[in-house]
Amino acid sequence: MSTNPPNLRPDLAPKMQITNPSRPGQPTIGMVSLGCPKALVDSERILTRLRAEGYGVSPDYAGADAVIVNTCGFLDSAKAESLDAIGEALAENGRVIVTGCLGAEPDYIREHHPRILAVTGPHQYEQVLDAVHKAVPPSPDPFIDLLPAQAVSLTPRHYSYLKISEGCNHKCKFCIIPDMRGRLQSRPAHAVLREAEKLVENGVKELLVISQDTSAYGVDIKHAEDRGHRAHITDLARDLGSLGAWIRLHYVYPYPHVRNLIPLMAEGLVLPYLDIPFQHAHPDVLKRMARPAAASKTLDEIAAWRDVCPDITLRSTFIVGYPGETEAEFQTLLDWMDEAQLDRIGCFQYENVDGARSNALPDHVAPEVKQDRWDRFMEKAQSISEAKLAAKFGTRMDVIIDEIDEDAATCRTKADAPEIDGNLFIDEGFEGLSVGDIVTVEVEEAGEYDLWGRVVSAN
């Protein structure tokens, strides 16, 4: 049993879980998946393709004929973590293929690790497969392996990420994701629905919708309608809501049409949860970021959302110490936080990233000032969270069970996404529960980030 706060870096996904055993003599591939949930979905797709070709998946270095490292390039600290992971894989296994966002910089990777077998960029599935074929030739058993493969899931079987698009059309100065992953490429709505239906049929009870810009879904394909499904986030959310699973929306950019999602939440079709990357509140900072500078209007939007759906949970991530940020601008952010009263708040200190336009901005903030502002921001966020959770004392709510150990059942409410938000713990009377169950609890204790409760009824 573990309590929050988790690591609040916004580029982290849940630790992957590999449970598929390999048969004797089967060529096996290991996978190290770093970065965000979008990268985790890429890892799942790569492993699913390899499984269909007869490869086994090894949970450790020793049992793998080669290892794929799916890297992150979001921040310089993430790049360093990726290089460390590549180095560890080389030391422990020796045969390493690199893919993912940092793979867009092959010379940079080879400069540090010249012994790697191959480098491919993000979502270059065919190139990864070619590299694996060259390093570890396939040797399928025609009676076992060459059958339609069930998708490999790297998350617990009761929830799954559902990626609806790749890339991003924004040009935020601090971000190089569009350079690495390209412009927005939306999946056809019918394909997303077909994948979602299969996941629910296989026991998934929560679908976490992800992309680089979820609210822009379908813009690039002019919201095309195909086989009865329209590629627009409102239509997609409504269609997904008909499947009977929890539907959670991540990375929702605050366009005006987002307000059309709120009635779906009030109706219970979609979880009353919005993950919106506001990044800052001062208009001058937002302008230097090349983001919309309408924080006051955002407060009006938040108030309107809460009028329609009072139970809505709002999560966001912010950057402190952005180049040129003054003490007055930072104070505006703190004041905005007091007004907005967001439920779930993450924050990271600005870092230069190779290739980002923000590197060239004047007046970079000193490291000790960034740390001080981060500490003050998180103190504010913690006090808001503590008050919000205290108000839940005595209420009843549905929770989904993620883990059970000898101490407690670790659960999440509808207000909590895996890994990045809080937990609700059931530490008495949990013996008959199972992972993936959805039960109703009454809240008996509240902390700064987590809740404790007792089971009222199983659903």
Short mmCIF file of C-alpha atoms in Angstrom, two decimals:
data_model
loop_
_atom_site.label_atom_id
_atom_site.label_comp_id
_atom_site.label_asym_id
_atom_site.label_seq_id
_atom_site.Cartn_x
_atom_site.Cartn_y
_atom_site.Cartn_z
CA MET A 1 0.00 0.00 0.00
CA SER A 2 1.45 3.36 -1.01
CA THR A 3 0.15 6.88 -0.54
CA ASN A 4 0.55 10.05 -2.57
CA PRO A 5 1.86 12.39 -3.76
CA PRO A 6 3.39 10.47 -6.66
CA ASN A 7 6.16 11.80 -8.86
CA LEU A 8 4.40 14.79 -10.40
CA ARG A 9 6.36 14.88 -13.64
CA PRO A 10 3.76 14.94 -16.40
CA ASP A 11 5.58 12.58 -18.75
CA LEU A 12 5.30 9.41 -16.68
CA ALA A 13 3.04 6.44 -17.26
CA PRO A 14 2.20 3.53 -14.96
CA LYS A 15 4.86 0.85 -14.72
CA MET A 16 4.25 -1.76 -17.36
CA GLN A 17 3.22 -5.26 -16.37
CA ILE A 18 4.31 -8.29 -18.41
CA THR A 19 2.52 -11.51 -17.55
CA ASN A 20 2.57 -13.51 -20.80
CA PRO A 21 4.84 -16.57 -20.47
CA SER A 22 6.90 -17.71 -23.45
CA ARG A 23 7.12 -21.29 -24.70
CA PRO A 24 10.42 -23.24 -24.65
CA GLY A 25 12.68 -22.32 -27.54
CA GLN A 26 10.65 -19.26 -28.48
CA PRO A 27 12.61 -16.12 -29.48
CA THR A 28 11.91 -13.53 -26.81
CA ILE A 29 12.02 -9.74 -26.66
CA GLY A 30 12.24 -7.56 -23.56
CA MET A 31 10.70 -4.12 -23.36
CA VAL A 32 11.58 -1.07 -21.28
CA SER A 33 8.84 1.54 -21.72
CA LEU A 34 9.56 5.06 -20.52
CA GLY A 35 7.55 8.25 -20.74
CA CYS A 36 3.86 9.03 -20.99
CA PRO A 37 0.80 6.79 -21.47
CA LYS A 38 0.95 7.51 -25.21
CA ALA A 39 4.37 5.82 -25.31
CA LEU A 40 3.00 2.93 -23.26
CA VAL A 41 0.35 2.38 -25.95
CA ASP A 42 3.12 2.36 -28.57
CA SER A 43 4.92 -0.33 -26.54
CA GLU A 44 1.73 -2.39 -26.38
CA ARG A 45 1.28 -2.17 -30.14
CA ILE A 46 4.88 -3.18 -30.83
CA LEU A 47 4.64 -6.18 -28.52
CA THR A 48 1.25 -7.18 -29.95
CA ARG A 49 2.74 -7.26 -33.46
CA LEU A 50 5.73 -9.27 -32.23
CA ARG A 51 3.50 -11.75 -30.40
CA ALA A 52 1.52 -12.26 -33.61
CA GLU A 53 4.81 -13.13 -35.37
CA GLY A 54 5.71 -15.77 -32.81
CA TYR A 55 7.91 -13.84 -30.39
CA GLY A 56 7.66 -14.23 -26.66
CA VAL A 57 7.81 -11.31 -24.23
CA SER A 58 10.38 -11.47 -21.44
CA PRO A 59 9.78 -9.67 -18.13
CA ASP A 60 13.53 -9.44 -17.44
CA TYR A 61 16.82 -8.83 -19.23
CA ALA A 62 18.20 -12.33 -18.73
CA GLY A 63 15.36 -14.07 -20.55
CA ALA A 64 15.39 -11.79 -23.60
CA ASP A 65 17.22 -12.33 -26.88
CA ALA A 66 17.12 -8.56 -27.38
CA VAL A 67 15.63 -5.57 -25.56
CA ILE A 68 13.62 -2.67 -26.96
CA VAL A 69 13.93 0.60 -25.03
CA ASN A 70 11.01 2.95 -25.77
CA THR A 71 12.42 6.33 -24.82
CA CYS A 72 11.10 9.73 -23.72
CA GLY A 73 12.41 13.10 -24.88
CA PHE A 74 9.98 15.44 -23.12
CA LEU A 75 12.55 17.14 -20.87
CA ASP A 76 16.32 17.05 -20.55
CA SER A 77 15.86 15.07 -17.33
CA ALA A 78 13.72 12.58 -19.25
CA LYS A 79 16.40 12.31 -21.94
CA ALA A 80 18.97 11.56 -19.24
CA GLU A 81 16.68 8.89 -17.81
CA SER A 82 16.32 7.36 -21.27
CA LEU A 83 20.09 7.28 -21.78
CA ASP A 84 20.49 5.62 -18.38
CA ALA A 85 17.87 3.00 -19.30
CA ILE A 86 19.66 2.27 -22.59
CA GLY A 87 22.95 1.92 -20.72
CA GLU A 88 21.40 -0.46 -18.20
CA ALA A 89 19.88 -2.59 -20.96
CA LEU A 90 23.26 -2.76 -22.73
CA ALA A 91 25.00 -3.76 -19.51
CA GLU A 92 22.41 -6.38 -18.57
CA ASN A 93 21.59 -7.79 -22.01
CA GLY A 94 23.89 -6.27 -24.64
CA ARG A 95 21.47 -6.37 -27.58
CA VAL A 96 19.40 -3.20 -27.57
CA ILE A 97 17.03 -1.53 -30.04
CA VAL A 98 16.00 2.05 -29.28
CA THR A 99 12.69 3.64 -30.30
CA GLY A 100 10.37 6.40 -29.11
CA CYS A 101 10.65 10.17 -28.87
CA LEU A 102 14.37 10.31 -28.16
CA GLY A 103 14.81 8.07 -31.19
CA ALA A 104 14.22 11.17 -33.28
CA GLU A 105 17.81 12.09 -32.34
CA PRO A 106 19.79 9.00 -33.42
CA ASP A 107 23.18 10.75 -33.50
CA TYR A 108 22.68 11.98 -29.93
CA ILE A 109 21.90 8.44 -28.76
CA ARG A 110 24.77 6.80 -30.66
CA GLU A 111 27.17 9.40 -29.30
CA HIS A 112 26.46 8.06 -25.82
CA HIS A 113 25.77 4.41 -26.71
CA PRO A 114 27.46 3.37 -29.98
CA ARG A 115 26.81 -0.34 -29.34
CA ILE A 116 23.03 -0.19 -29.85
CA LEU A 117 21.71 -2.30 -32.72
CA ALA A 118 19.22 0.18 -34.20
CA VAL A 119 17.39 3.46 -33.55
CA THR A 120 13.88 4.35 -34.74
CA GLY A 121 11.69 7.36 -34.01
CA PRO A 122 8.28 7.57 -32.31
CA HIS A 123 5.42 5.36 -33.57
CA GLN A 124 7.62 3.88 -36.33
CA TYR A 125 6.25 0.40 -35.79
CA GLU A 126 7.44 -1.14 -39.07
CA GLN A 127 11.02 0.04 -38.55
CA VAL A 128 11.05 -1.41 -35.02
CA LEU A 129 9.82 -4.75 -36.34
CA ASP A 130 12.46 -4.73 -39.08
CA ALA A 131 15.16 -4.10 -36.47
CA VAL A 132 13.87 -6.96 -34.31
CA HIS A 133 13.74 -9.33 -37.30
CA LYS A 134 17.37 -8.51 -38.10
CA ALA A 135 18.56 -8.90 -34.51
CA VAL A 136 16.41 -11.92 -33.58
CA PRO A 137 14.98 -13.79 -36.58
CA PRO A 138 11.44 -15.03 -35.98
CA SER A 139 10.93 -18.74 -35.45
CA PRO A 140 7.18 -19.25 -35.09
CA ASP A 141 5.45 -22.48 -34.23
CA PRO A 142 2.74 -22.68 -36.94
CA PHE A 143 0.44 -24.61 -34.64
CA ILE A 144 0.62 -22.05 -31.82
CA ASP A 145 1.95 -18.67 -32.85
CA LEU A 146 0.53 -17.75 -36.25
CA LEU A 147 -2.95 -17.06 -34.97
CA PRO A 148 -4.65 -13.69 -34.47
CA ALA A 149 -2.92 -12.38 -31.37
CA GLN A 150 -4.84 -10.89 -28.49
CA ALA A 151 -3.44 -7.44 -27.85
CA VAL A 152 -0.64 -7.29 -25.31
CA SER A 153 -1.62 -5.07 -22.39
CA LEU A 154 1.02 -3.51 -20.16
CA THR A 155 -1.53 -2.20 -17.66
CA PRO A 156 -3.74 -4.14 -15.22
CA ARG A 157 -6.49 -5.88 -17.17
CA HIS A 158 -9.31 -3.78 -15.67
CA TYR A 159 -8.18 -0.50 -17.27
CA SER A 160 -6.56 0.45 -20.55
CA TYR A 161 -5.34 3.52 -22.39
CA LEU A 162 -7.13 4.31 -25.65
CA LYS A 163 -5.07 6.49 -28.00
CA ILE A 164 -7.25 8.42 -30.43
CA SER A 165 -4.64 10.46 -32.31
CA GLU A 166 -0.95 11.16 -32.78
CA GLY A 167 0.89 14.45 -33.03
CA CYS A 168 -0.09 18.03 -32.27
CA ASN A 169 -0.72 21.23 -34.24
CA HIS A 170 0.26 23.60 -31.42
CA LYS A 171 3.59 25.40 -31.37
CA CYS A 172 4.17 25.92 -27.65
CA LYS A 173 7.68 27.31 -27.29
CA PHE A 174 8.69 24.95 -24.48
CA CYS A 175 7.63 21.77 -26.26
CA ILE A 176 9.30 19.73 -29.01
CA ILE A 177 6.70 16.95 -29.16
CA PRO A 178 5.27 18.19 -32.51
CA ASP A 179 8.80 18.08 -33.94
CA MET A 180 9.21 14.48 -32.82
CA ARG A 181 5.69 13.13 -33.35
CA GLY A 182 4.50 15.37 -36.16
CA ARG A 183 1.24 17.18 -36.74
CA LEU A 184 -2.15 15.93 -35.60
CA GLN A 185 -3.15 12.56 -37.09
CA SER A 186 -6.54 11.39 -35.87
CA ARG A 187 -7.64 7.79 -36.02
CA PRO A 188 -10.98 7.07 -37.72
CA ALA A 189 -13.76 7.08 -35.16
CA HIS A 190 -15.01 3.63 -36.12
CA ALA A 191 -11.51 2.19 -35.53
CA VAL A 192 -11.34 3.77 -32.07
CA LEU A 193 -14.81 2.41 -31.24
CA ARG A 194 -13.91 -1.07 -32.48
CA GLU A 195 -10.81 -1.14 -30.28
CA ALA A 196 -12.80 0.14 -27.30
CA GLU A 197 -15.49 -2.48 -27.79
CA LYS A 198 -12.91 -5.27 -27.86
CA LEU A 199 -11.27 -3.97 -24.69
CA VAL A 200 -14.58 -3.85 -22.84
CA GLU A 201 -15.50 -7.33 -24.11
CA ASN A 202 -12.19 -8.56 -22.64
CA GLY A 203 -12.99 -7.22 -19.20
CA VAL A 204 -11.66 -3.65 -19.25
CA LYS A 205 -13.80 -1.50 -16.96
CA GLU A 206 -12.11 1.86 -17.47
CA LEU A 207 -10.91 3.44 -20.72
CA LEU A 208 -8.47 6.32 -20.42
CA VAL A 209 -8.70 8.40 -23.60
CA ILE A 210 -5.31 9.90 -24.51
CA SER A 211 -3.66 11.86 -27.30
CA GLN A 212 -1.44 14.92 -27.54
CA ASP A 213 -4.52 17.16 -27.91
CA THR A 214 -7.73 15.26 -27.21
CA SER A 215 -10.12 18.14 -27.85
CA ALA A 216 -8.66 18.65 -31.36
CA TYR A 217 -9.56 15.07 -32.30
CA GLY A 218 -10.80 14.89 -35.90
CA VAL A 219 -9.80 18.40 -36.96
CA ASP A 220 -7.21 17.08 -39.42
CA ILE A 221 -9.72 14.77 -41.13
CA LYS A 222 -12.46 17.42 -41.09
CA HIS A 223 -14.47 15.46 -38.53
CA ALA A 224 -15.14 12.75 -41.09
CA GLU A 225 -18.06 10.41 -40.53
CA ASP A 226 -17.51 6.77 -41.42
CA ARG A 227 -19.66 3.72 -40.66
CA GLY A 228 -21.96 5.76 -38.48
CA HIS A 229 -19.31 7.38 -36.29
CA ARG A 230 -18.11 11.00 -36.55
CA ALA A 231 -14.53 11.93 -35.71
CA HIS A 232 -15.29 14.68 -33.19
CA ILE A 233 -14.45 14.49 -29.50
CA THR A 234 -18.04 15.16 -28.40
CA ASP A 235 -19.43 12.44 -30.66
CA LEU A 236 -16.63 10.05 -29.73
CA ALA A 237 -17.17 10.61 -26.01
CA ARG A 238 -20.89 9.94 -26.43
CA ASP A 239 -20.22 6.76 -28.42
CA LEU A 240 -17.67 5.51 -25.89
CA GLY A 241 -20.08 6.29 -23.06
CA SER A 242 -22.54 3.80 -24.53
CA LEU A 243 -20.15 0.89 -23.84
CA GLY A 244 -20.82 0.79 -20.10
CA ALA A 245 -17.21 1.34 -18.97
CA TRP A 246 -15.75 4.31 -17.11
CA ILE A 247 -14.56 6.81 -19.74
CA ARG A 248 -11.84 9.22 -18.58
CA LEU A 249 -10.62 12.08 -20.78
CA HIS A 250 -6.99 13.19 -20.64
CA TYR A 251 -5.07 16.07 -22.28
CA VAL A 252 -8.16 18.13 -23.12
CA TYR A 253 -7.05 21.50 -24.48
CA PRO A 254 -9.51 24.19 -23.28
CA TYR A 255 -11.19 25.05 -26.59
CA PRO A 256 -14.69 26.57 -26.34
CA HIS A 257 -16.34 23.38 -27.63
CA VAL A 258 -15.11 21.52 -24.53
CA ARG A 259 -18.22 22.88 -22.81
CA ASN A 260 -20.24 20.43 -24.93
CA LEU A 261 -18.60 17.53 -23.08
CA ILE A 262 -19.85 18.65 -19.68
CA PRO A 263 -23.51 17.59 -20.18
CA LEU A 264 -22.26 14.09 -21.05
CA MET A 265 -20.55 14.03 -17.66
CA ALA A 266 -23.67 15.26 -15.91
CA GLU A 267 -25.61 12.45 -17.62
CA GLY A 268 -23.11 9.83 -16.46
CA LEU A 269 -21.95 8.82 -19.94
CA VAL A 270 -18.40 10.08 -19.29
CA LEU A 271 -16.61 10.38 -15.96
CA PRO A 272 -16.91 13.91 -14.52
CA TYR A 273 -13.17 14.44 -14.92
CA LEU A 274 -11.20 16.78 -17.16
CA ASP A 275 -7.42 16.76 -17.47
CA ILE A 276 -6.58 20.17 -18.94
CA PRO A 277 -3.01 21.49 -19.34
CA PHE A 278 -3.44 25.14 -18.33
CA GLN A 279 0.37 25.54 -17.80
CA HIS A 280 0.12 29.04 -16.27
CA ALA A 281 -2.34 31.83 -15.48
CA HIS A 282 -0.55 35.10 -16.22
CA PRO A 283 -1.32 36.35 -19.75
CA ASP A 284 2.24 37.53 -20.40
CA VAL A 285 3.72 34.16 -19.42
CA LEU A 286 1.15 32.37 -21.59
CA LYS A 287 2.04 34.68 -24.47
CA ARG A 288 5.74 33.86 -24.07
CA MET A 289 4.74 30.19 -24.08
CA ALA A 290 2.75 30.78 -27.31
CA ARG A 291 -0.40 29.58 -25.61
CA PRO A 292 -3.84 31.26 -25.41
CA ALA A 293 -3.68 34.09 -22.87
CA ALA A 294 -7.20 34.12 -21.48
CA ALA A 295 -6.89 33.00 -17.86
CA SER A 296 -9.78 35.18 -16.71
CA LYS A 297 -12.08 33.68 -19.33
CA THR A 298 -10.86 30.27 -18.22
CA LEU A 299 -12.21 31.01 -14.74
CA ASP A 300 -15.58 31.82 -16.32
CA GLU A 301 -15.46 28.54 -18.24
CA ILE A 302 -14.63 26.59 -15.07
CA ALA A 303 -17.58 28.21 -13.29
CA ALA A 304 -19.87 27.32 -16.20
CA TRP A 305 -18.65 23.70 -16.19
CA ARG A 306 -19.37 23.41 -12.47
CA ASP A 307 -22.84 24.88 -12.94
CA VAL A 308 -23.69 22.09 -15.40
CA CYS A 309 -21.83 19.31 -13.54
CA PRO A 310 -21.18 20.20 -9.87
CA ASP A 311 -19.27 16.94 -9.30
CA ILE A 312 -16.69 17.60 -12.02
CA THR A 313 -13.05 17.02 -11.07
CA LEU A 314 -10.51 19.27 -12.77
CA ARG A 315 -6.87 18.24 -13.09
CA SER A 316 -4.12 20.35 -14.58
CA THR A 317 -0.35 20.68 -14.84
CA PHE A 318 1.63 23.89 -14.53
CA ILE A 319 5.14 25.13 -15.26
CA VAL A 320 6.93 27.39 -12.79
CA GLY A 321 10.14 29.27 -13.49
CA TYR A 322 9.43 29.76 -17.18
CA PRO A 323 11.93 32.20 -18.78
CA GLY A 324 11.05 35.77 -17.84
CA GLU A 325 8.59 34.77 -15.11
CA THR A 326 8.61 37.55 -12.51
CA GLU A 327 7.60 37.27 -8.89
CA ALA A 328 4.45 39.26 -9.71
CA GLU A 329 3.56 36.86 -12.53
CA PHE A 330 4.10 33.89 -10.26
CA GLN A 331 1.90 35.51 -7.60
CA THR A 332 -0.83 35.89 -10.24
CA LEU A 333 -0.66 32.13 -10.73
CA LEU A 334 -1.06 31.52 -6.98
CA ASP A 335 -4.01 33.96 -6.84
CA TRP A 336 -5.58 32.24 -9.84
CA MET A 337 -5.23 28.91 -8.06
CA ASP A 338 -7.15 30.31 -5.10
CA GLU A 339 -9.99 31.26 -7.43
CA ALA A 340 -9.97 28.19 -9.67
CA GLN A 341 -9.79 25.65 -6.81
CA LEU A 342 -8.67 22.85 -9.10
CA ASP A 343 -9.02 19.37 -7.63
CA ARG A 344 -5.86 17.68 -8.91
CA ILE A 345 -2.72 19.69 -9.55
CA GLY A 346 0.71 18.76 -10.89
CA CYS A 347 3.67 21.04 -11.42
CA PHE A 348 7.19 20.89 -12.79
CA GLN A 349 10.04 23.33 -12.96
CA TYR A 350 10.89 24.66 -16.40
CA GLU A 351 13.81 22.93 -18.11
CA ASN A 352 15.52 23.74 -21.39
CA VAL A 353 15.05 21.05 -24.01
CA ASP A 354 17.27 20.84 -27.09
CA GLY A 355 15.36 22.29 -30.01
CA ALA A 356 12.76 24.17 -27.98
CA ARG A 357 12.26 27.83 -28.93
CA SER A 358 11.94 28.81 -25.26
CA ASN A 359 15.69 28.18 -24.83
CA ALA A 360 16.38 31.45 -26.64
CA LEU A 361 14.09 33.57 -24.46
CA PRO A 362 15.76 36.15 -22.23
CA ASP A 363 15.77 36.28 -18.43
CA HIS A 364 15.97 32.62 -17.49
CA VAL A 365 15.01 32.02 -13.87
CA ALA A 366 17.70 30.93 -11.43
CA PRO A 367 17.46 27.30 -10.22
CA GLU A 368 17.02 28.29 -6.57
CA VAL A 369 14.16 30.64 -7.51
CA LYS A 370 12.47 27.90 -9.54
CA GLN A 371 12.76 25.53 -6.59
CA ASP A 372 11.33 28.12 -4.21
CA ARG A 373 8.37 28.79 -6.50
CA TRP A 374 7.76 25.07 -6.97
CA ASP A 375 7.73 24.59 -3.19
CA ARG A 376 5.28 27.45 -2.71
CA PHE A 377 3.08 26.28 -5.56
CA MET A 378 2.90 22.73 -4.22
CA GLU A 379 2.15 24.02 -0.72
CA LYS A 380 -0.82 25.89 -2.20
CA ALA A 381 -1.88 22.83 -4.21
CA GLN A 382 -1.65 20.61 -1.15
CA SER A 383 -3.81 22.91 0.96
CA ILE A 384 -6.48 23.01 -1.77
CA SER A 385 -6.39 19.23 -2.12
CA GLU A 386 -6.64 18.70 1.62
CA ALA A 387 -9.69 20.95 1.89
CA LYS A 388 -11.35 19.35 -1.13
CA LEU A 389 -10.86 15.85 0.28
CA ALA A 390 -11.99 16.84 3.78
CA ALA A 391 -15.33 17.88 2.24
CA LYS A 392 -15.83 14.29 1.06
CA PHE A 393 -15.96 12.94 4.62
CA GLY A 394 -19.17 10.94 5.11
CA THR A 395 -20.06 10.81 1.42
CA ARG A 396 -20.61 7.63 -0.58
CA MET A 397 -18.93 6.98 -3.90
CA ASP A 398 -18.04 4.23 -6.33
CA VAL A 399 -14.40 3.15 -6.49
CA ILE A 400 -12.46 0.75 -8.70
CA ILE A 401 -9.95 -1.57 -7.04
CA ASP A 402 -6.42 -1.44 -8.47
CA GLU A 403 -4.44 -3.54 -6.00
CA ILE A 404 -4.91 -5.68 -2.91
CA ASP A 405 -2.20 -6.59 -0.43
CA GLU A 406 -2.14 -7.72 3.19
CA ASP A 407 -2.75 -4.18 4.48
CA ALA A 408 -5.53 -2.80 2.30
CA ALA A 409 -7.30 -2.60 -1.02
CA THR A 410 -5.96 0.34 -3.02
CA CYS A 411 -8.75 1.94 -5.02
CA ARG A 412 -9.50 4.97 -7.15
CA THR A 413 -12.61 7.14 -7.22
CA LYS A 414 -14.05 8.58 -10.40
CA ALA A 415 -11.96 11.66 -9.56
CA ASP A 416 -8.65 9.80 -9.73
CA ALA A 417 -6.63 8.62 -12.73
CA PRO A 418 -4.04 5.84 -12.30
CA GLU A 419 -0.63 6.84 -10.93
CA ILE A 420 -1.05 10.62 -11.20
CA ASP A 421 -3.93 11.24 -8.77
CA GLY A 422 -4.90 10.05 -5.32
CA ASN A 423 -6.12 6.76 -3.90
CA LEU A 424 -8.86 5.56 -1.62
CA PHE A 425 -7.81 2.80 0.77
CA ILE A 426 -10.06 0.15 2.28
CA ASP A 427 -8.10 -1.23 5.23
CA GLU A 428 -10.88 -3.22 6.89
CA GLY A 429 -13.31 -5.75 5.44
CA PHE A 430 -11.54 -5.99 2.08
CA GLU A 431 -10.82 -9.73 2.19
CA GLY A 432 -13.58 -10.70 -0.25
CA LEU A 433 -12.75 -8.08 -2.84
CA SER A 434 -10.90 -8.60 -6.13
CA VAL A 435 -8.79 -6.36 -8.35
CA GLY A 436 -11.04 -4.74 -10.93
CA ASP A 437 -14.15 -4.76 -8.74
CA ILE A 438 -16.21 -1.58 -8.58
CA VAL A 439 -17.70 -1.12 -5.10
CA THR A 440 -19.50 1.62 -3.21
CA VAL A 441 -17.70 3.00 -0.17
CA GLU A 442 -18.37 5.56 2.53
CA VAL A 443 -15.48 7.94 3.21
CA GLU A 444 -14.33 7.73 6.83
CA GLU A 445 -11.00 9.61 6.72
CA ALA A 446 -9.32 12.17 4.49
CA GLY A 447 -5.67 13.15 4.12
CA GLU A 448 -3.77 15.60 1.95
CA TYR A 449 -4.06 13.52 -1.22
CA ASP A 450 -5.82 10.27 -0.27
CA LEU A 451 -9.04 8.97 1.26
CA TRP A 452 -9.93 5.99 3.45
CA GLY A 453 -13.32 4.32 3.48
CA ARG A 454 -15.41 1.24 4.23
CA VAL A 455 -17.35 -0.92 1.78
CA VAL A 456 -21.07 -0.21 1.70
CA SER A 457 -22.03 -2.44 -1.20
CA ALA A 458 -20.51 -4.29 -4.13
CA ASN A 459 -21.85 -3.32 -7.56
#
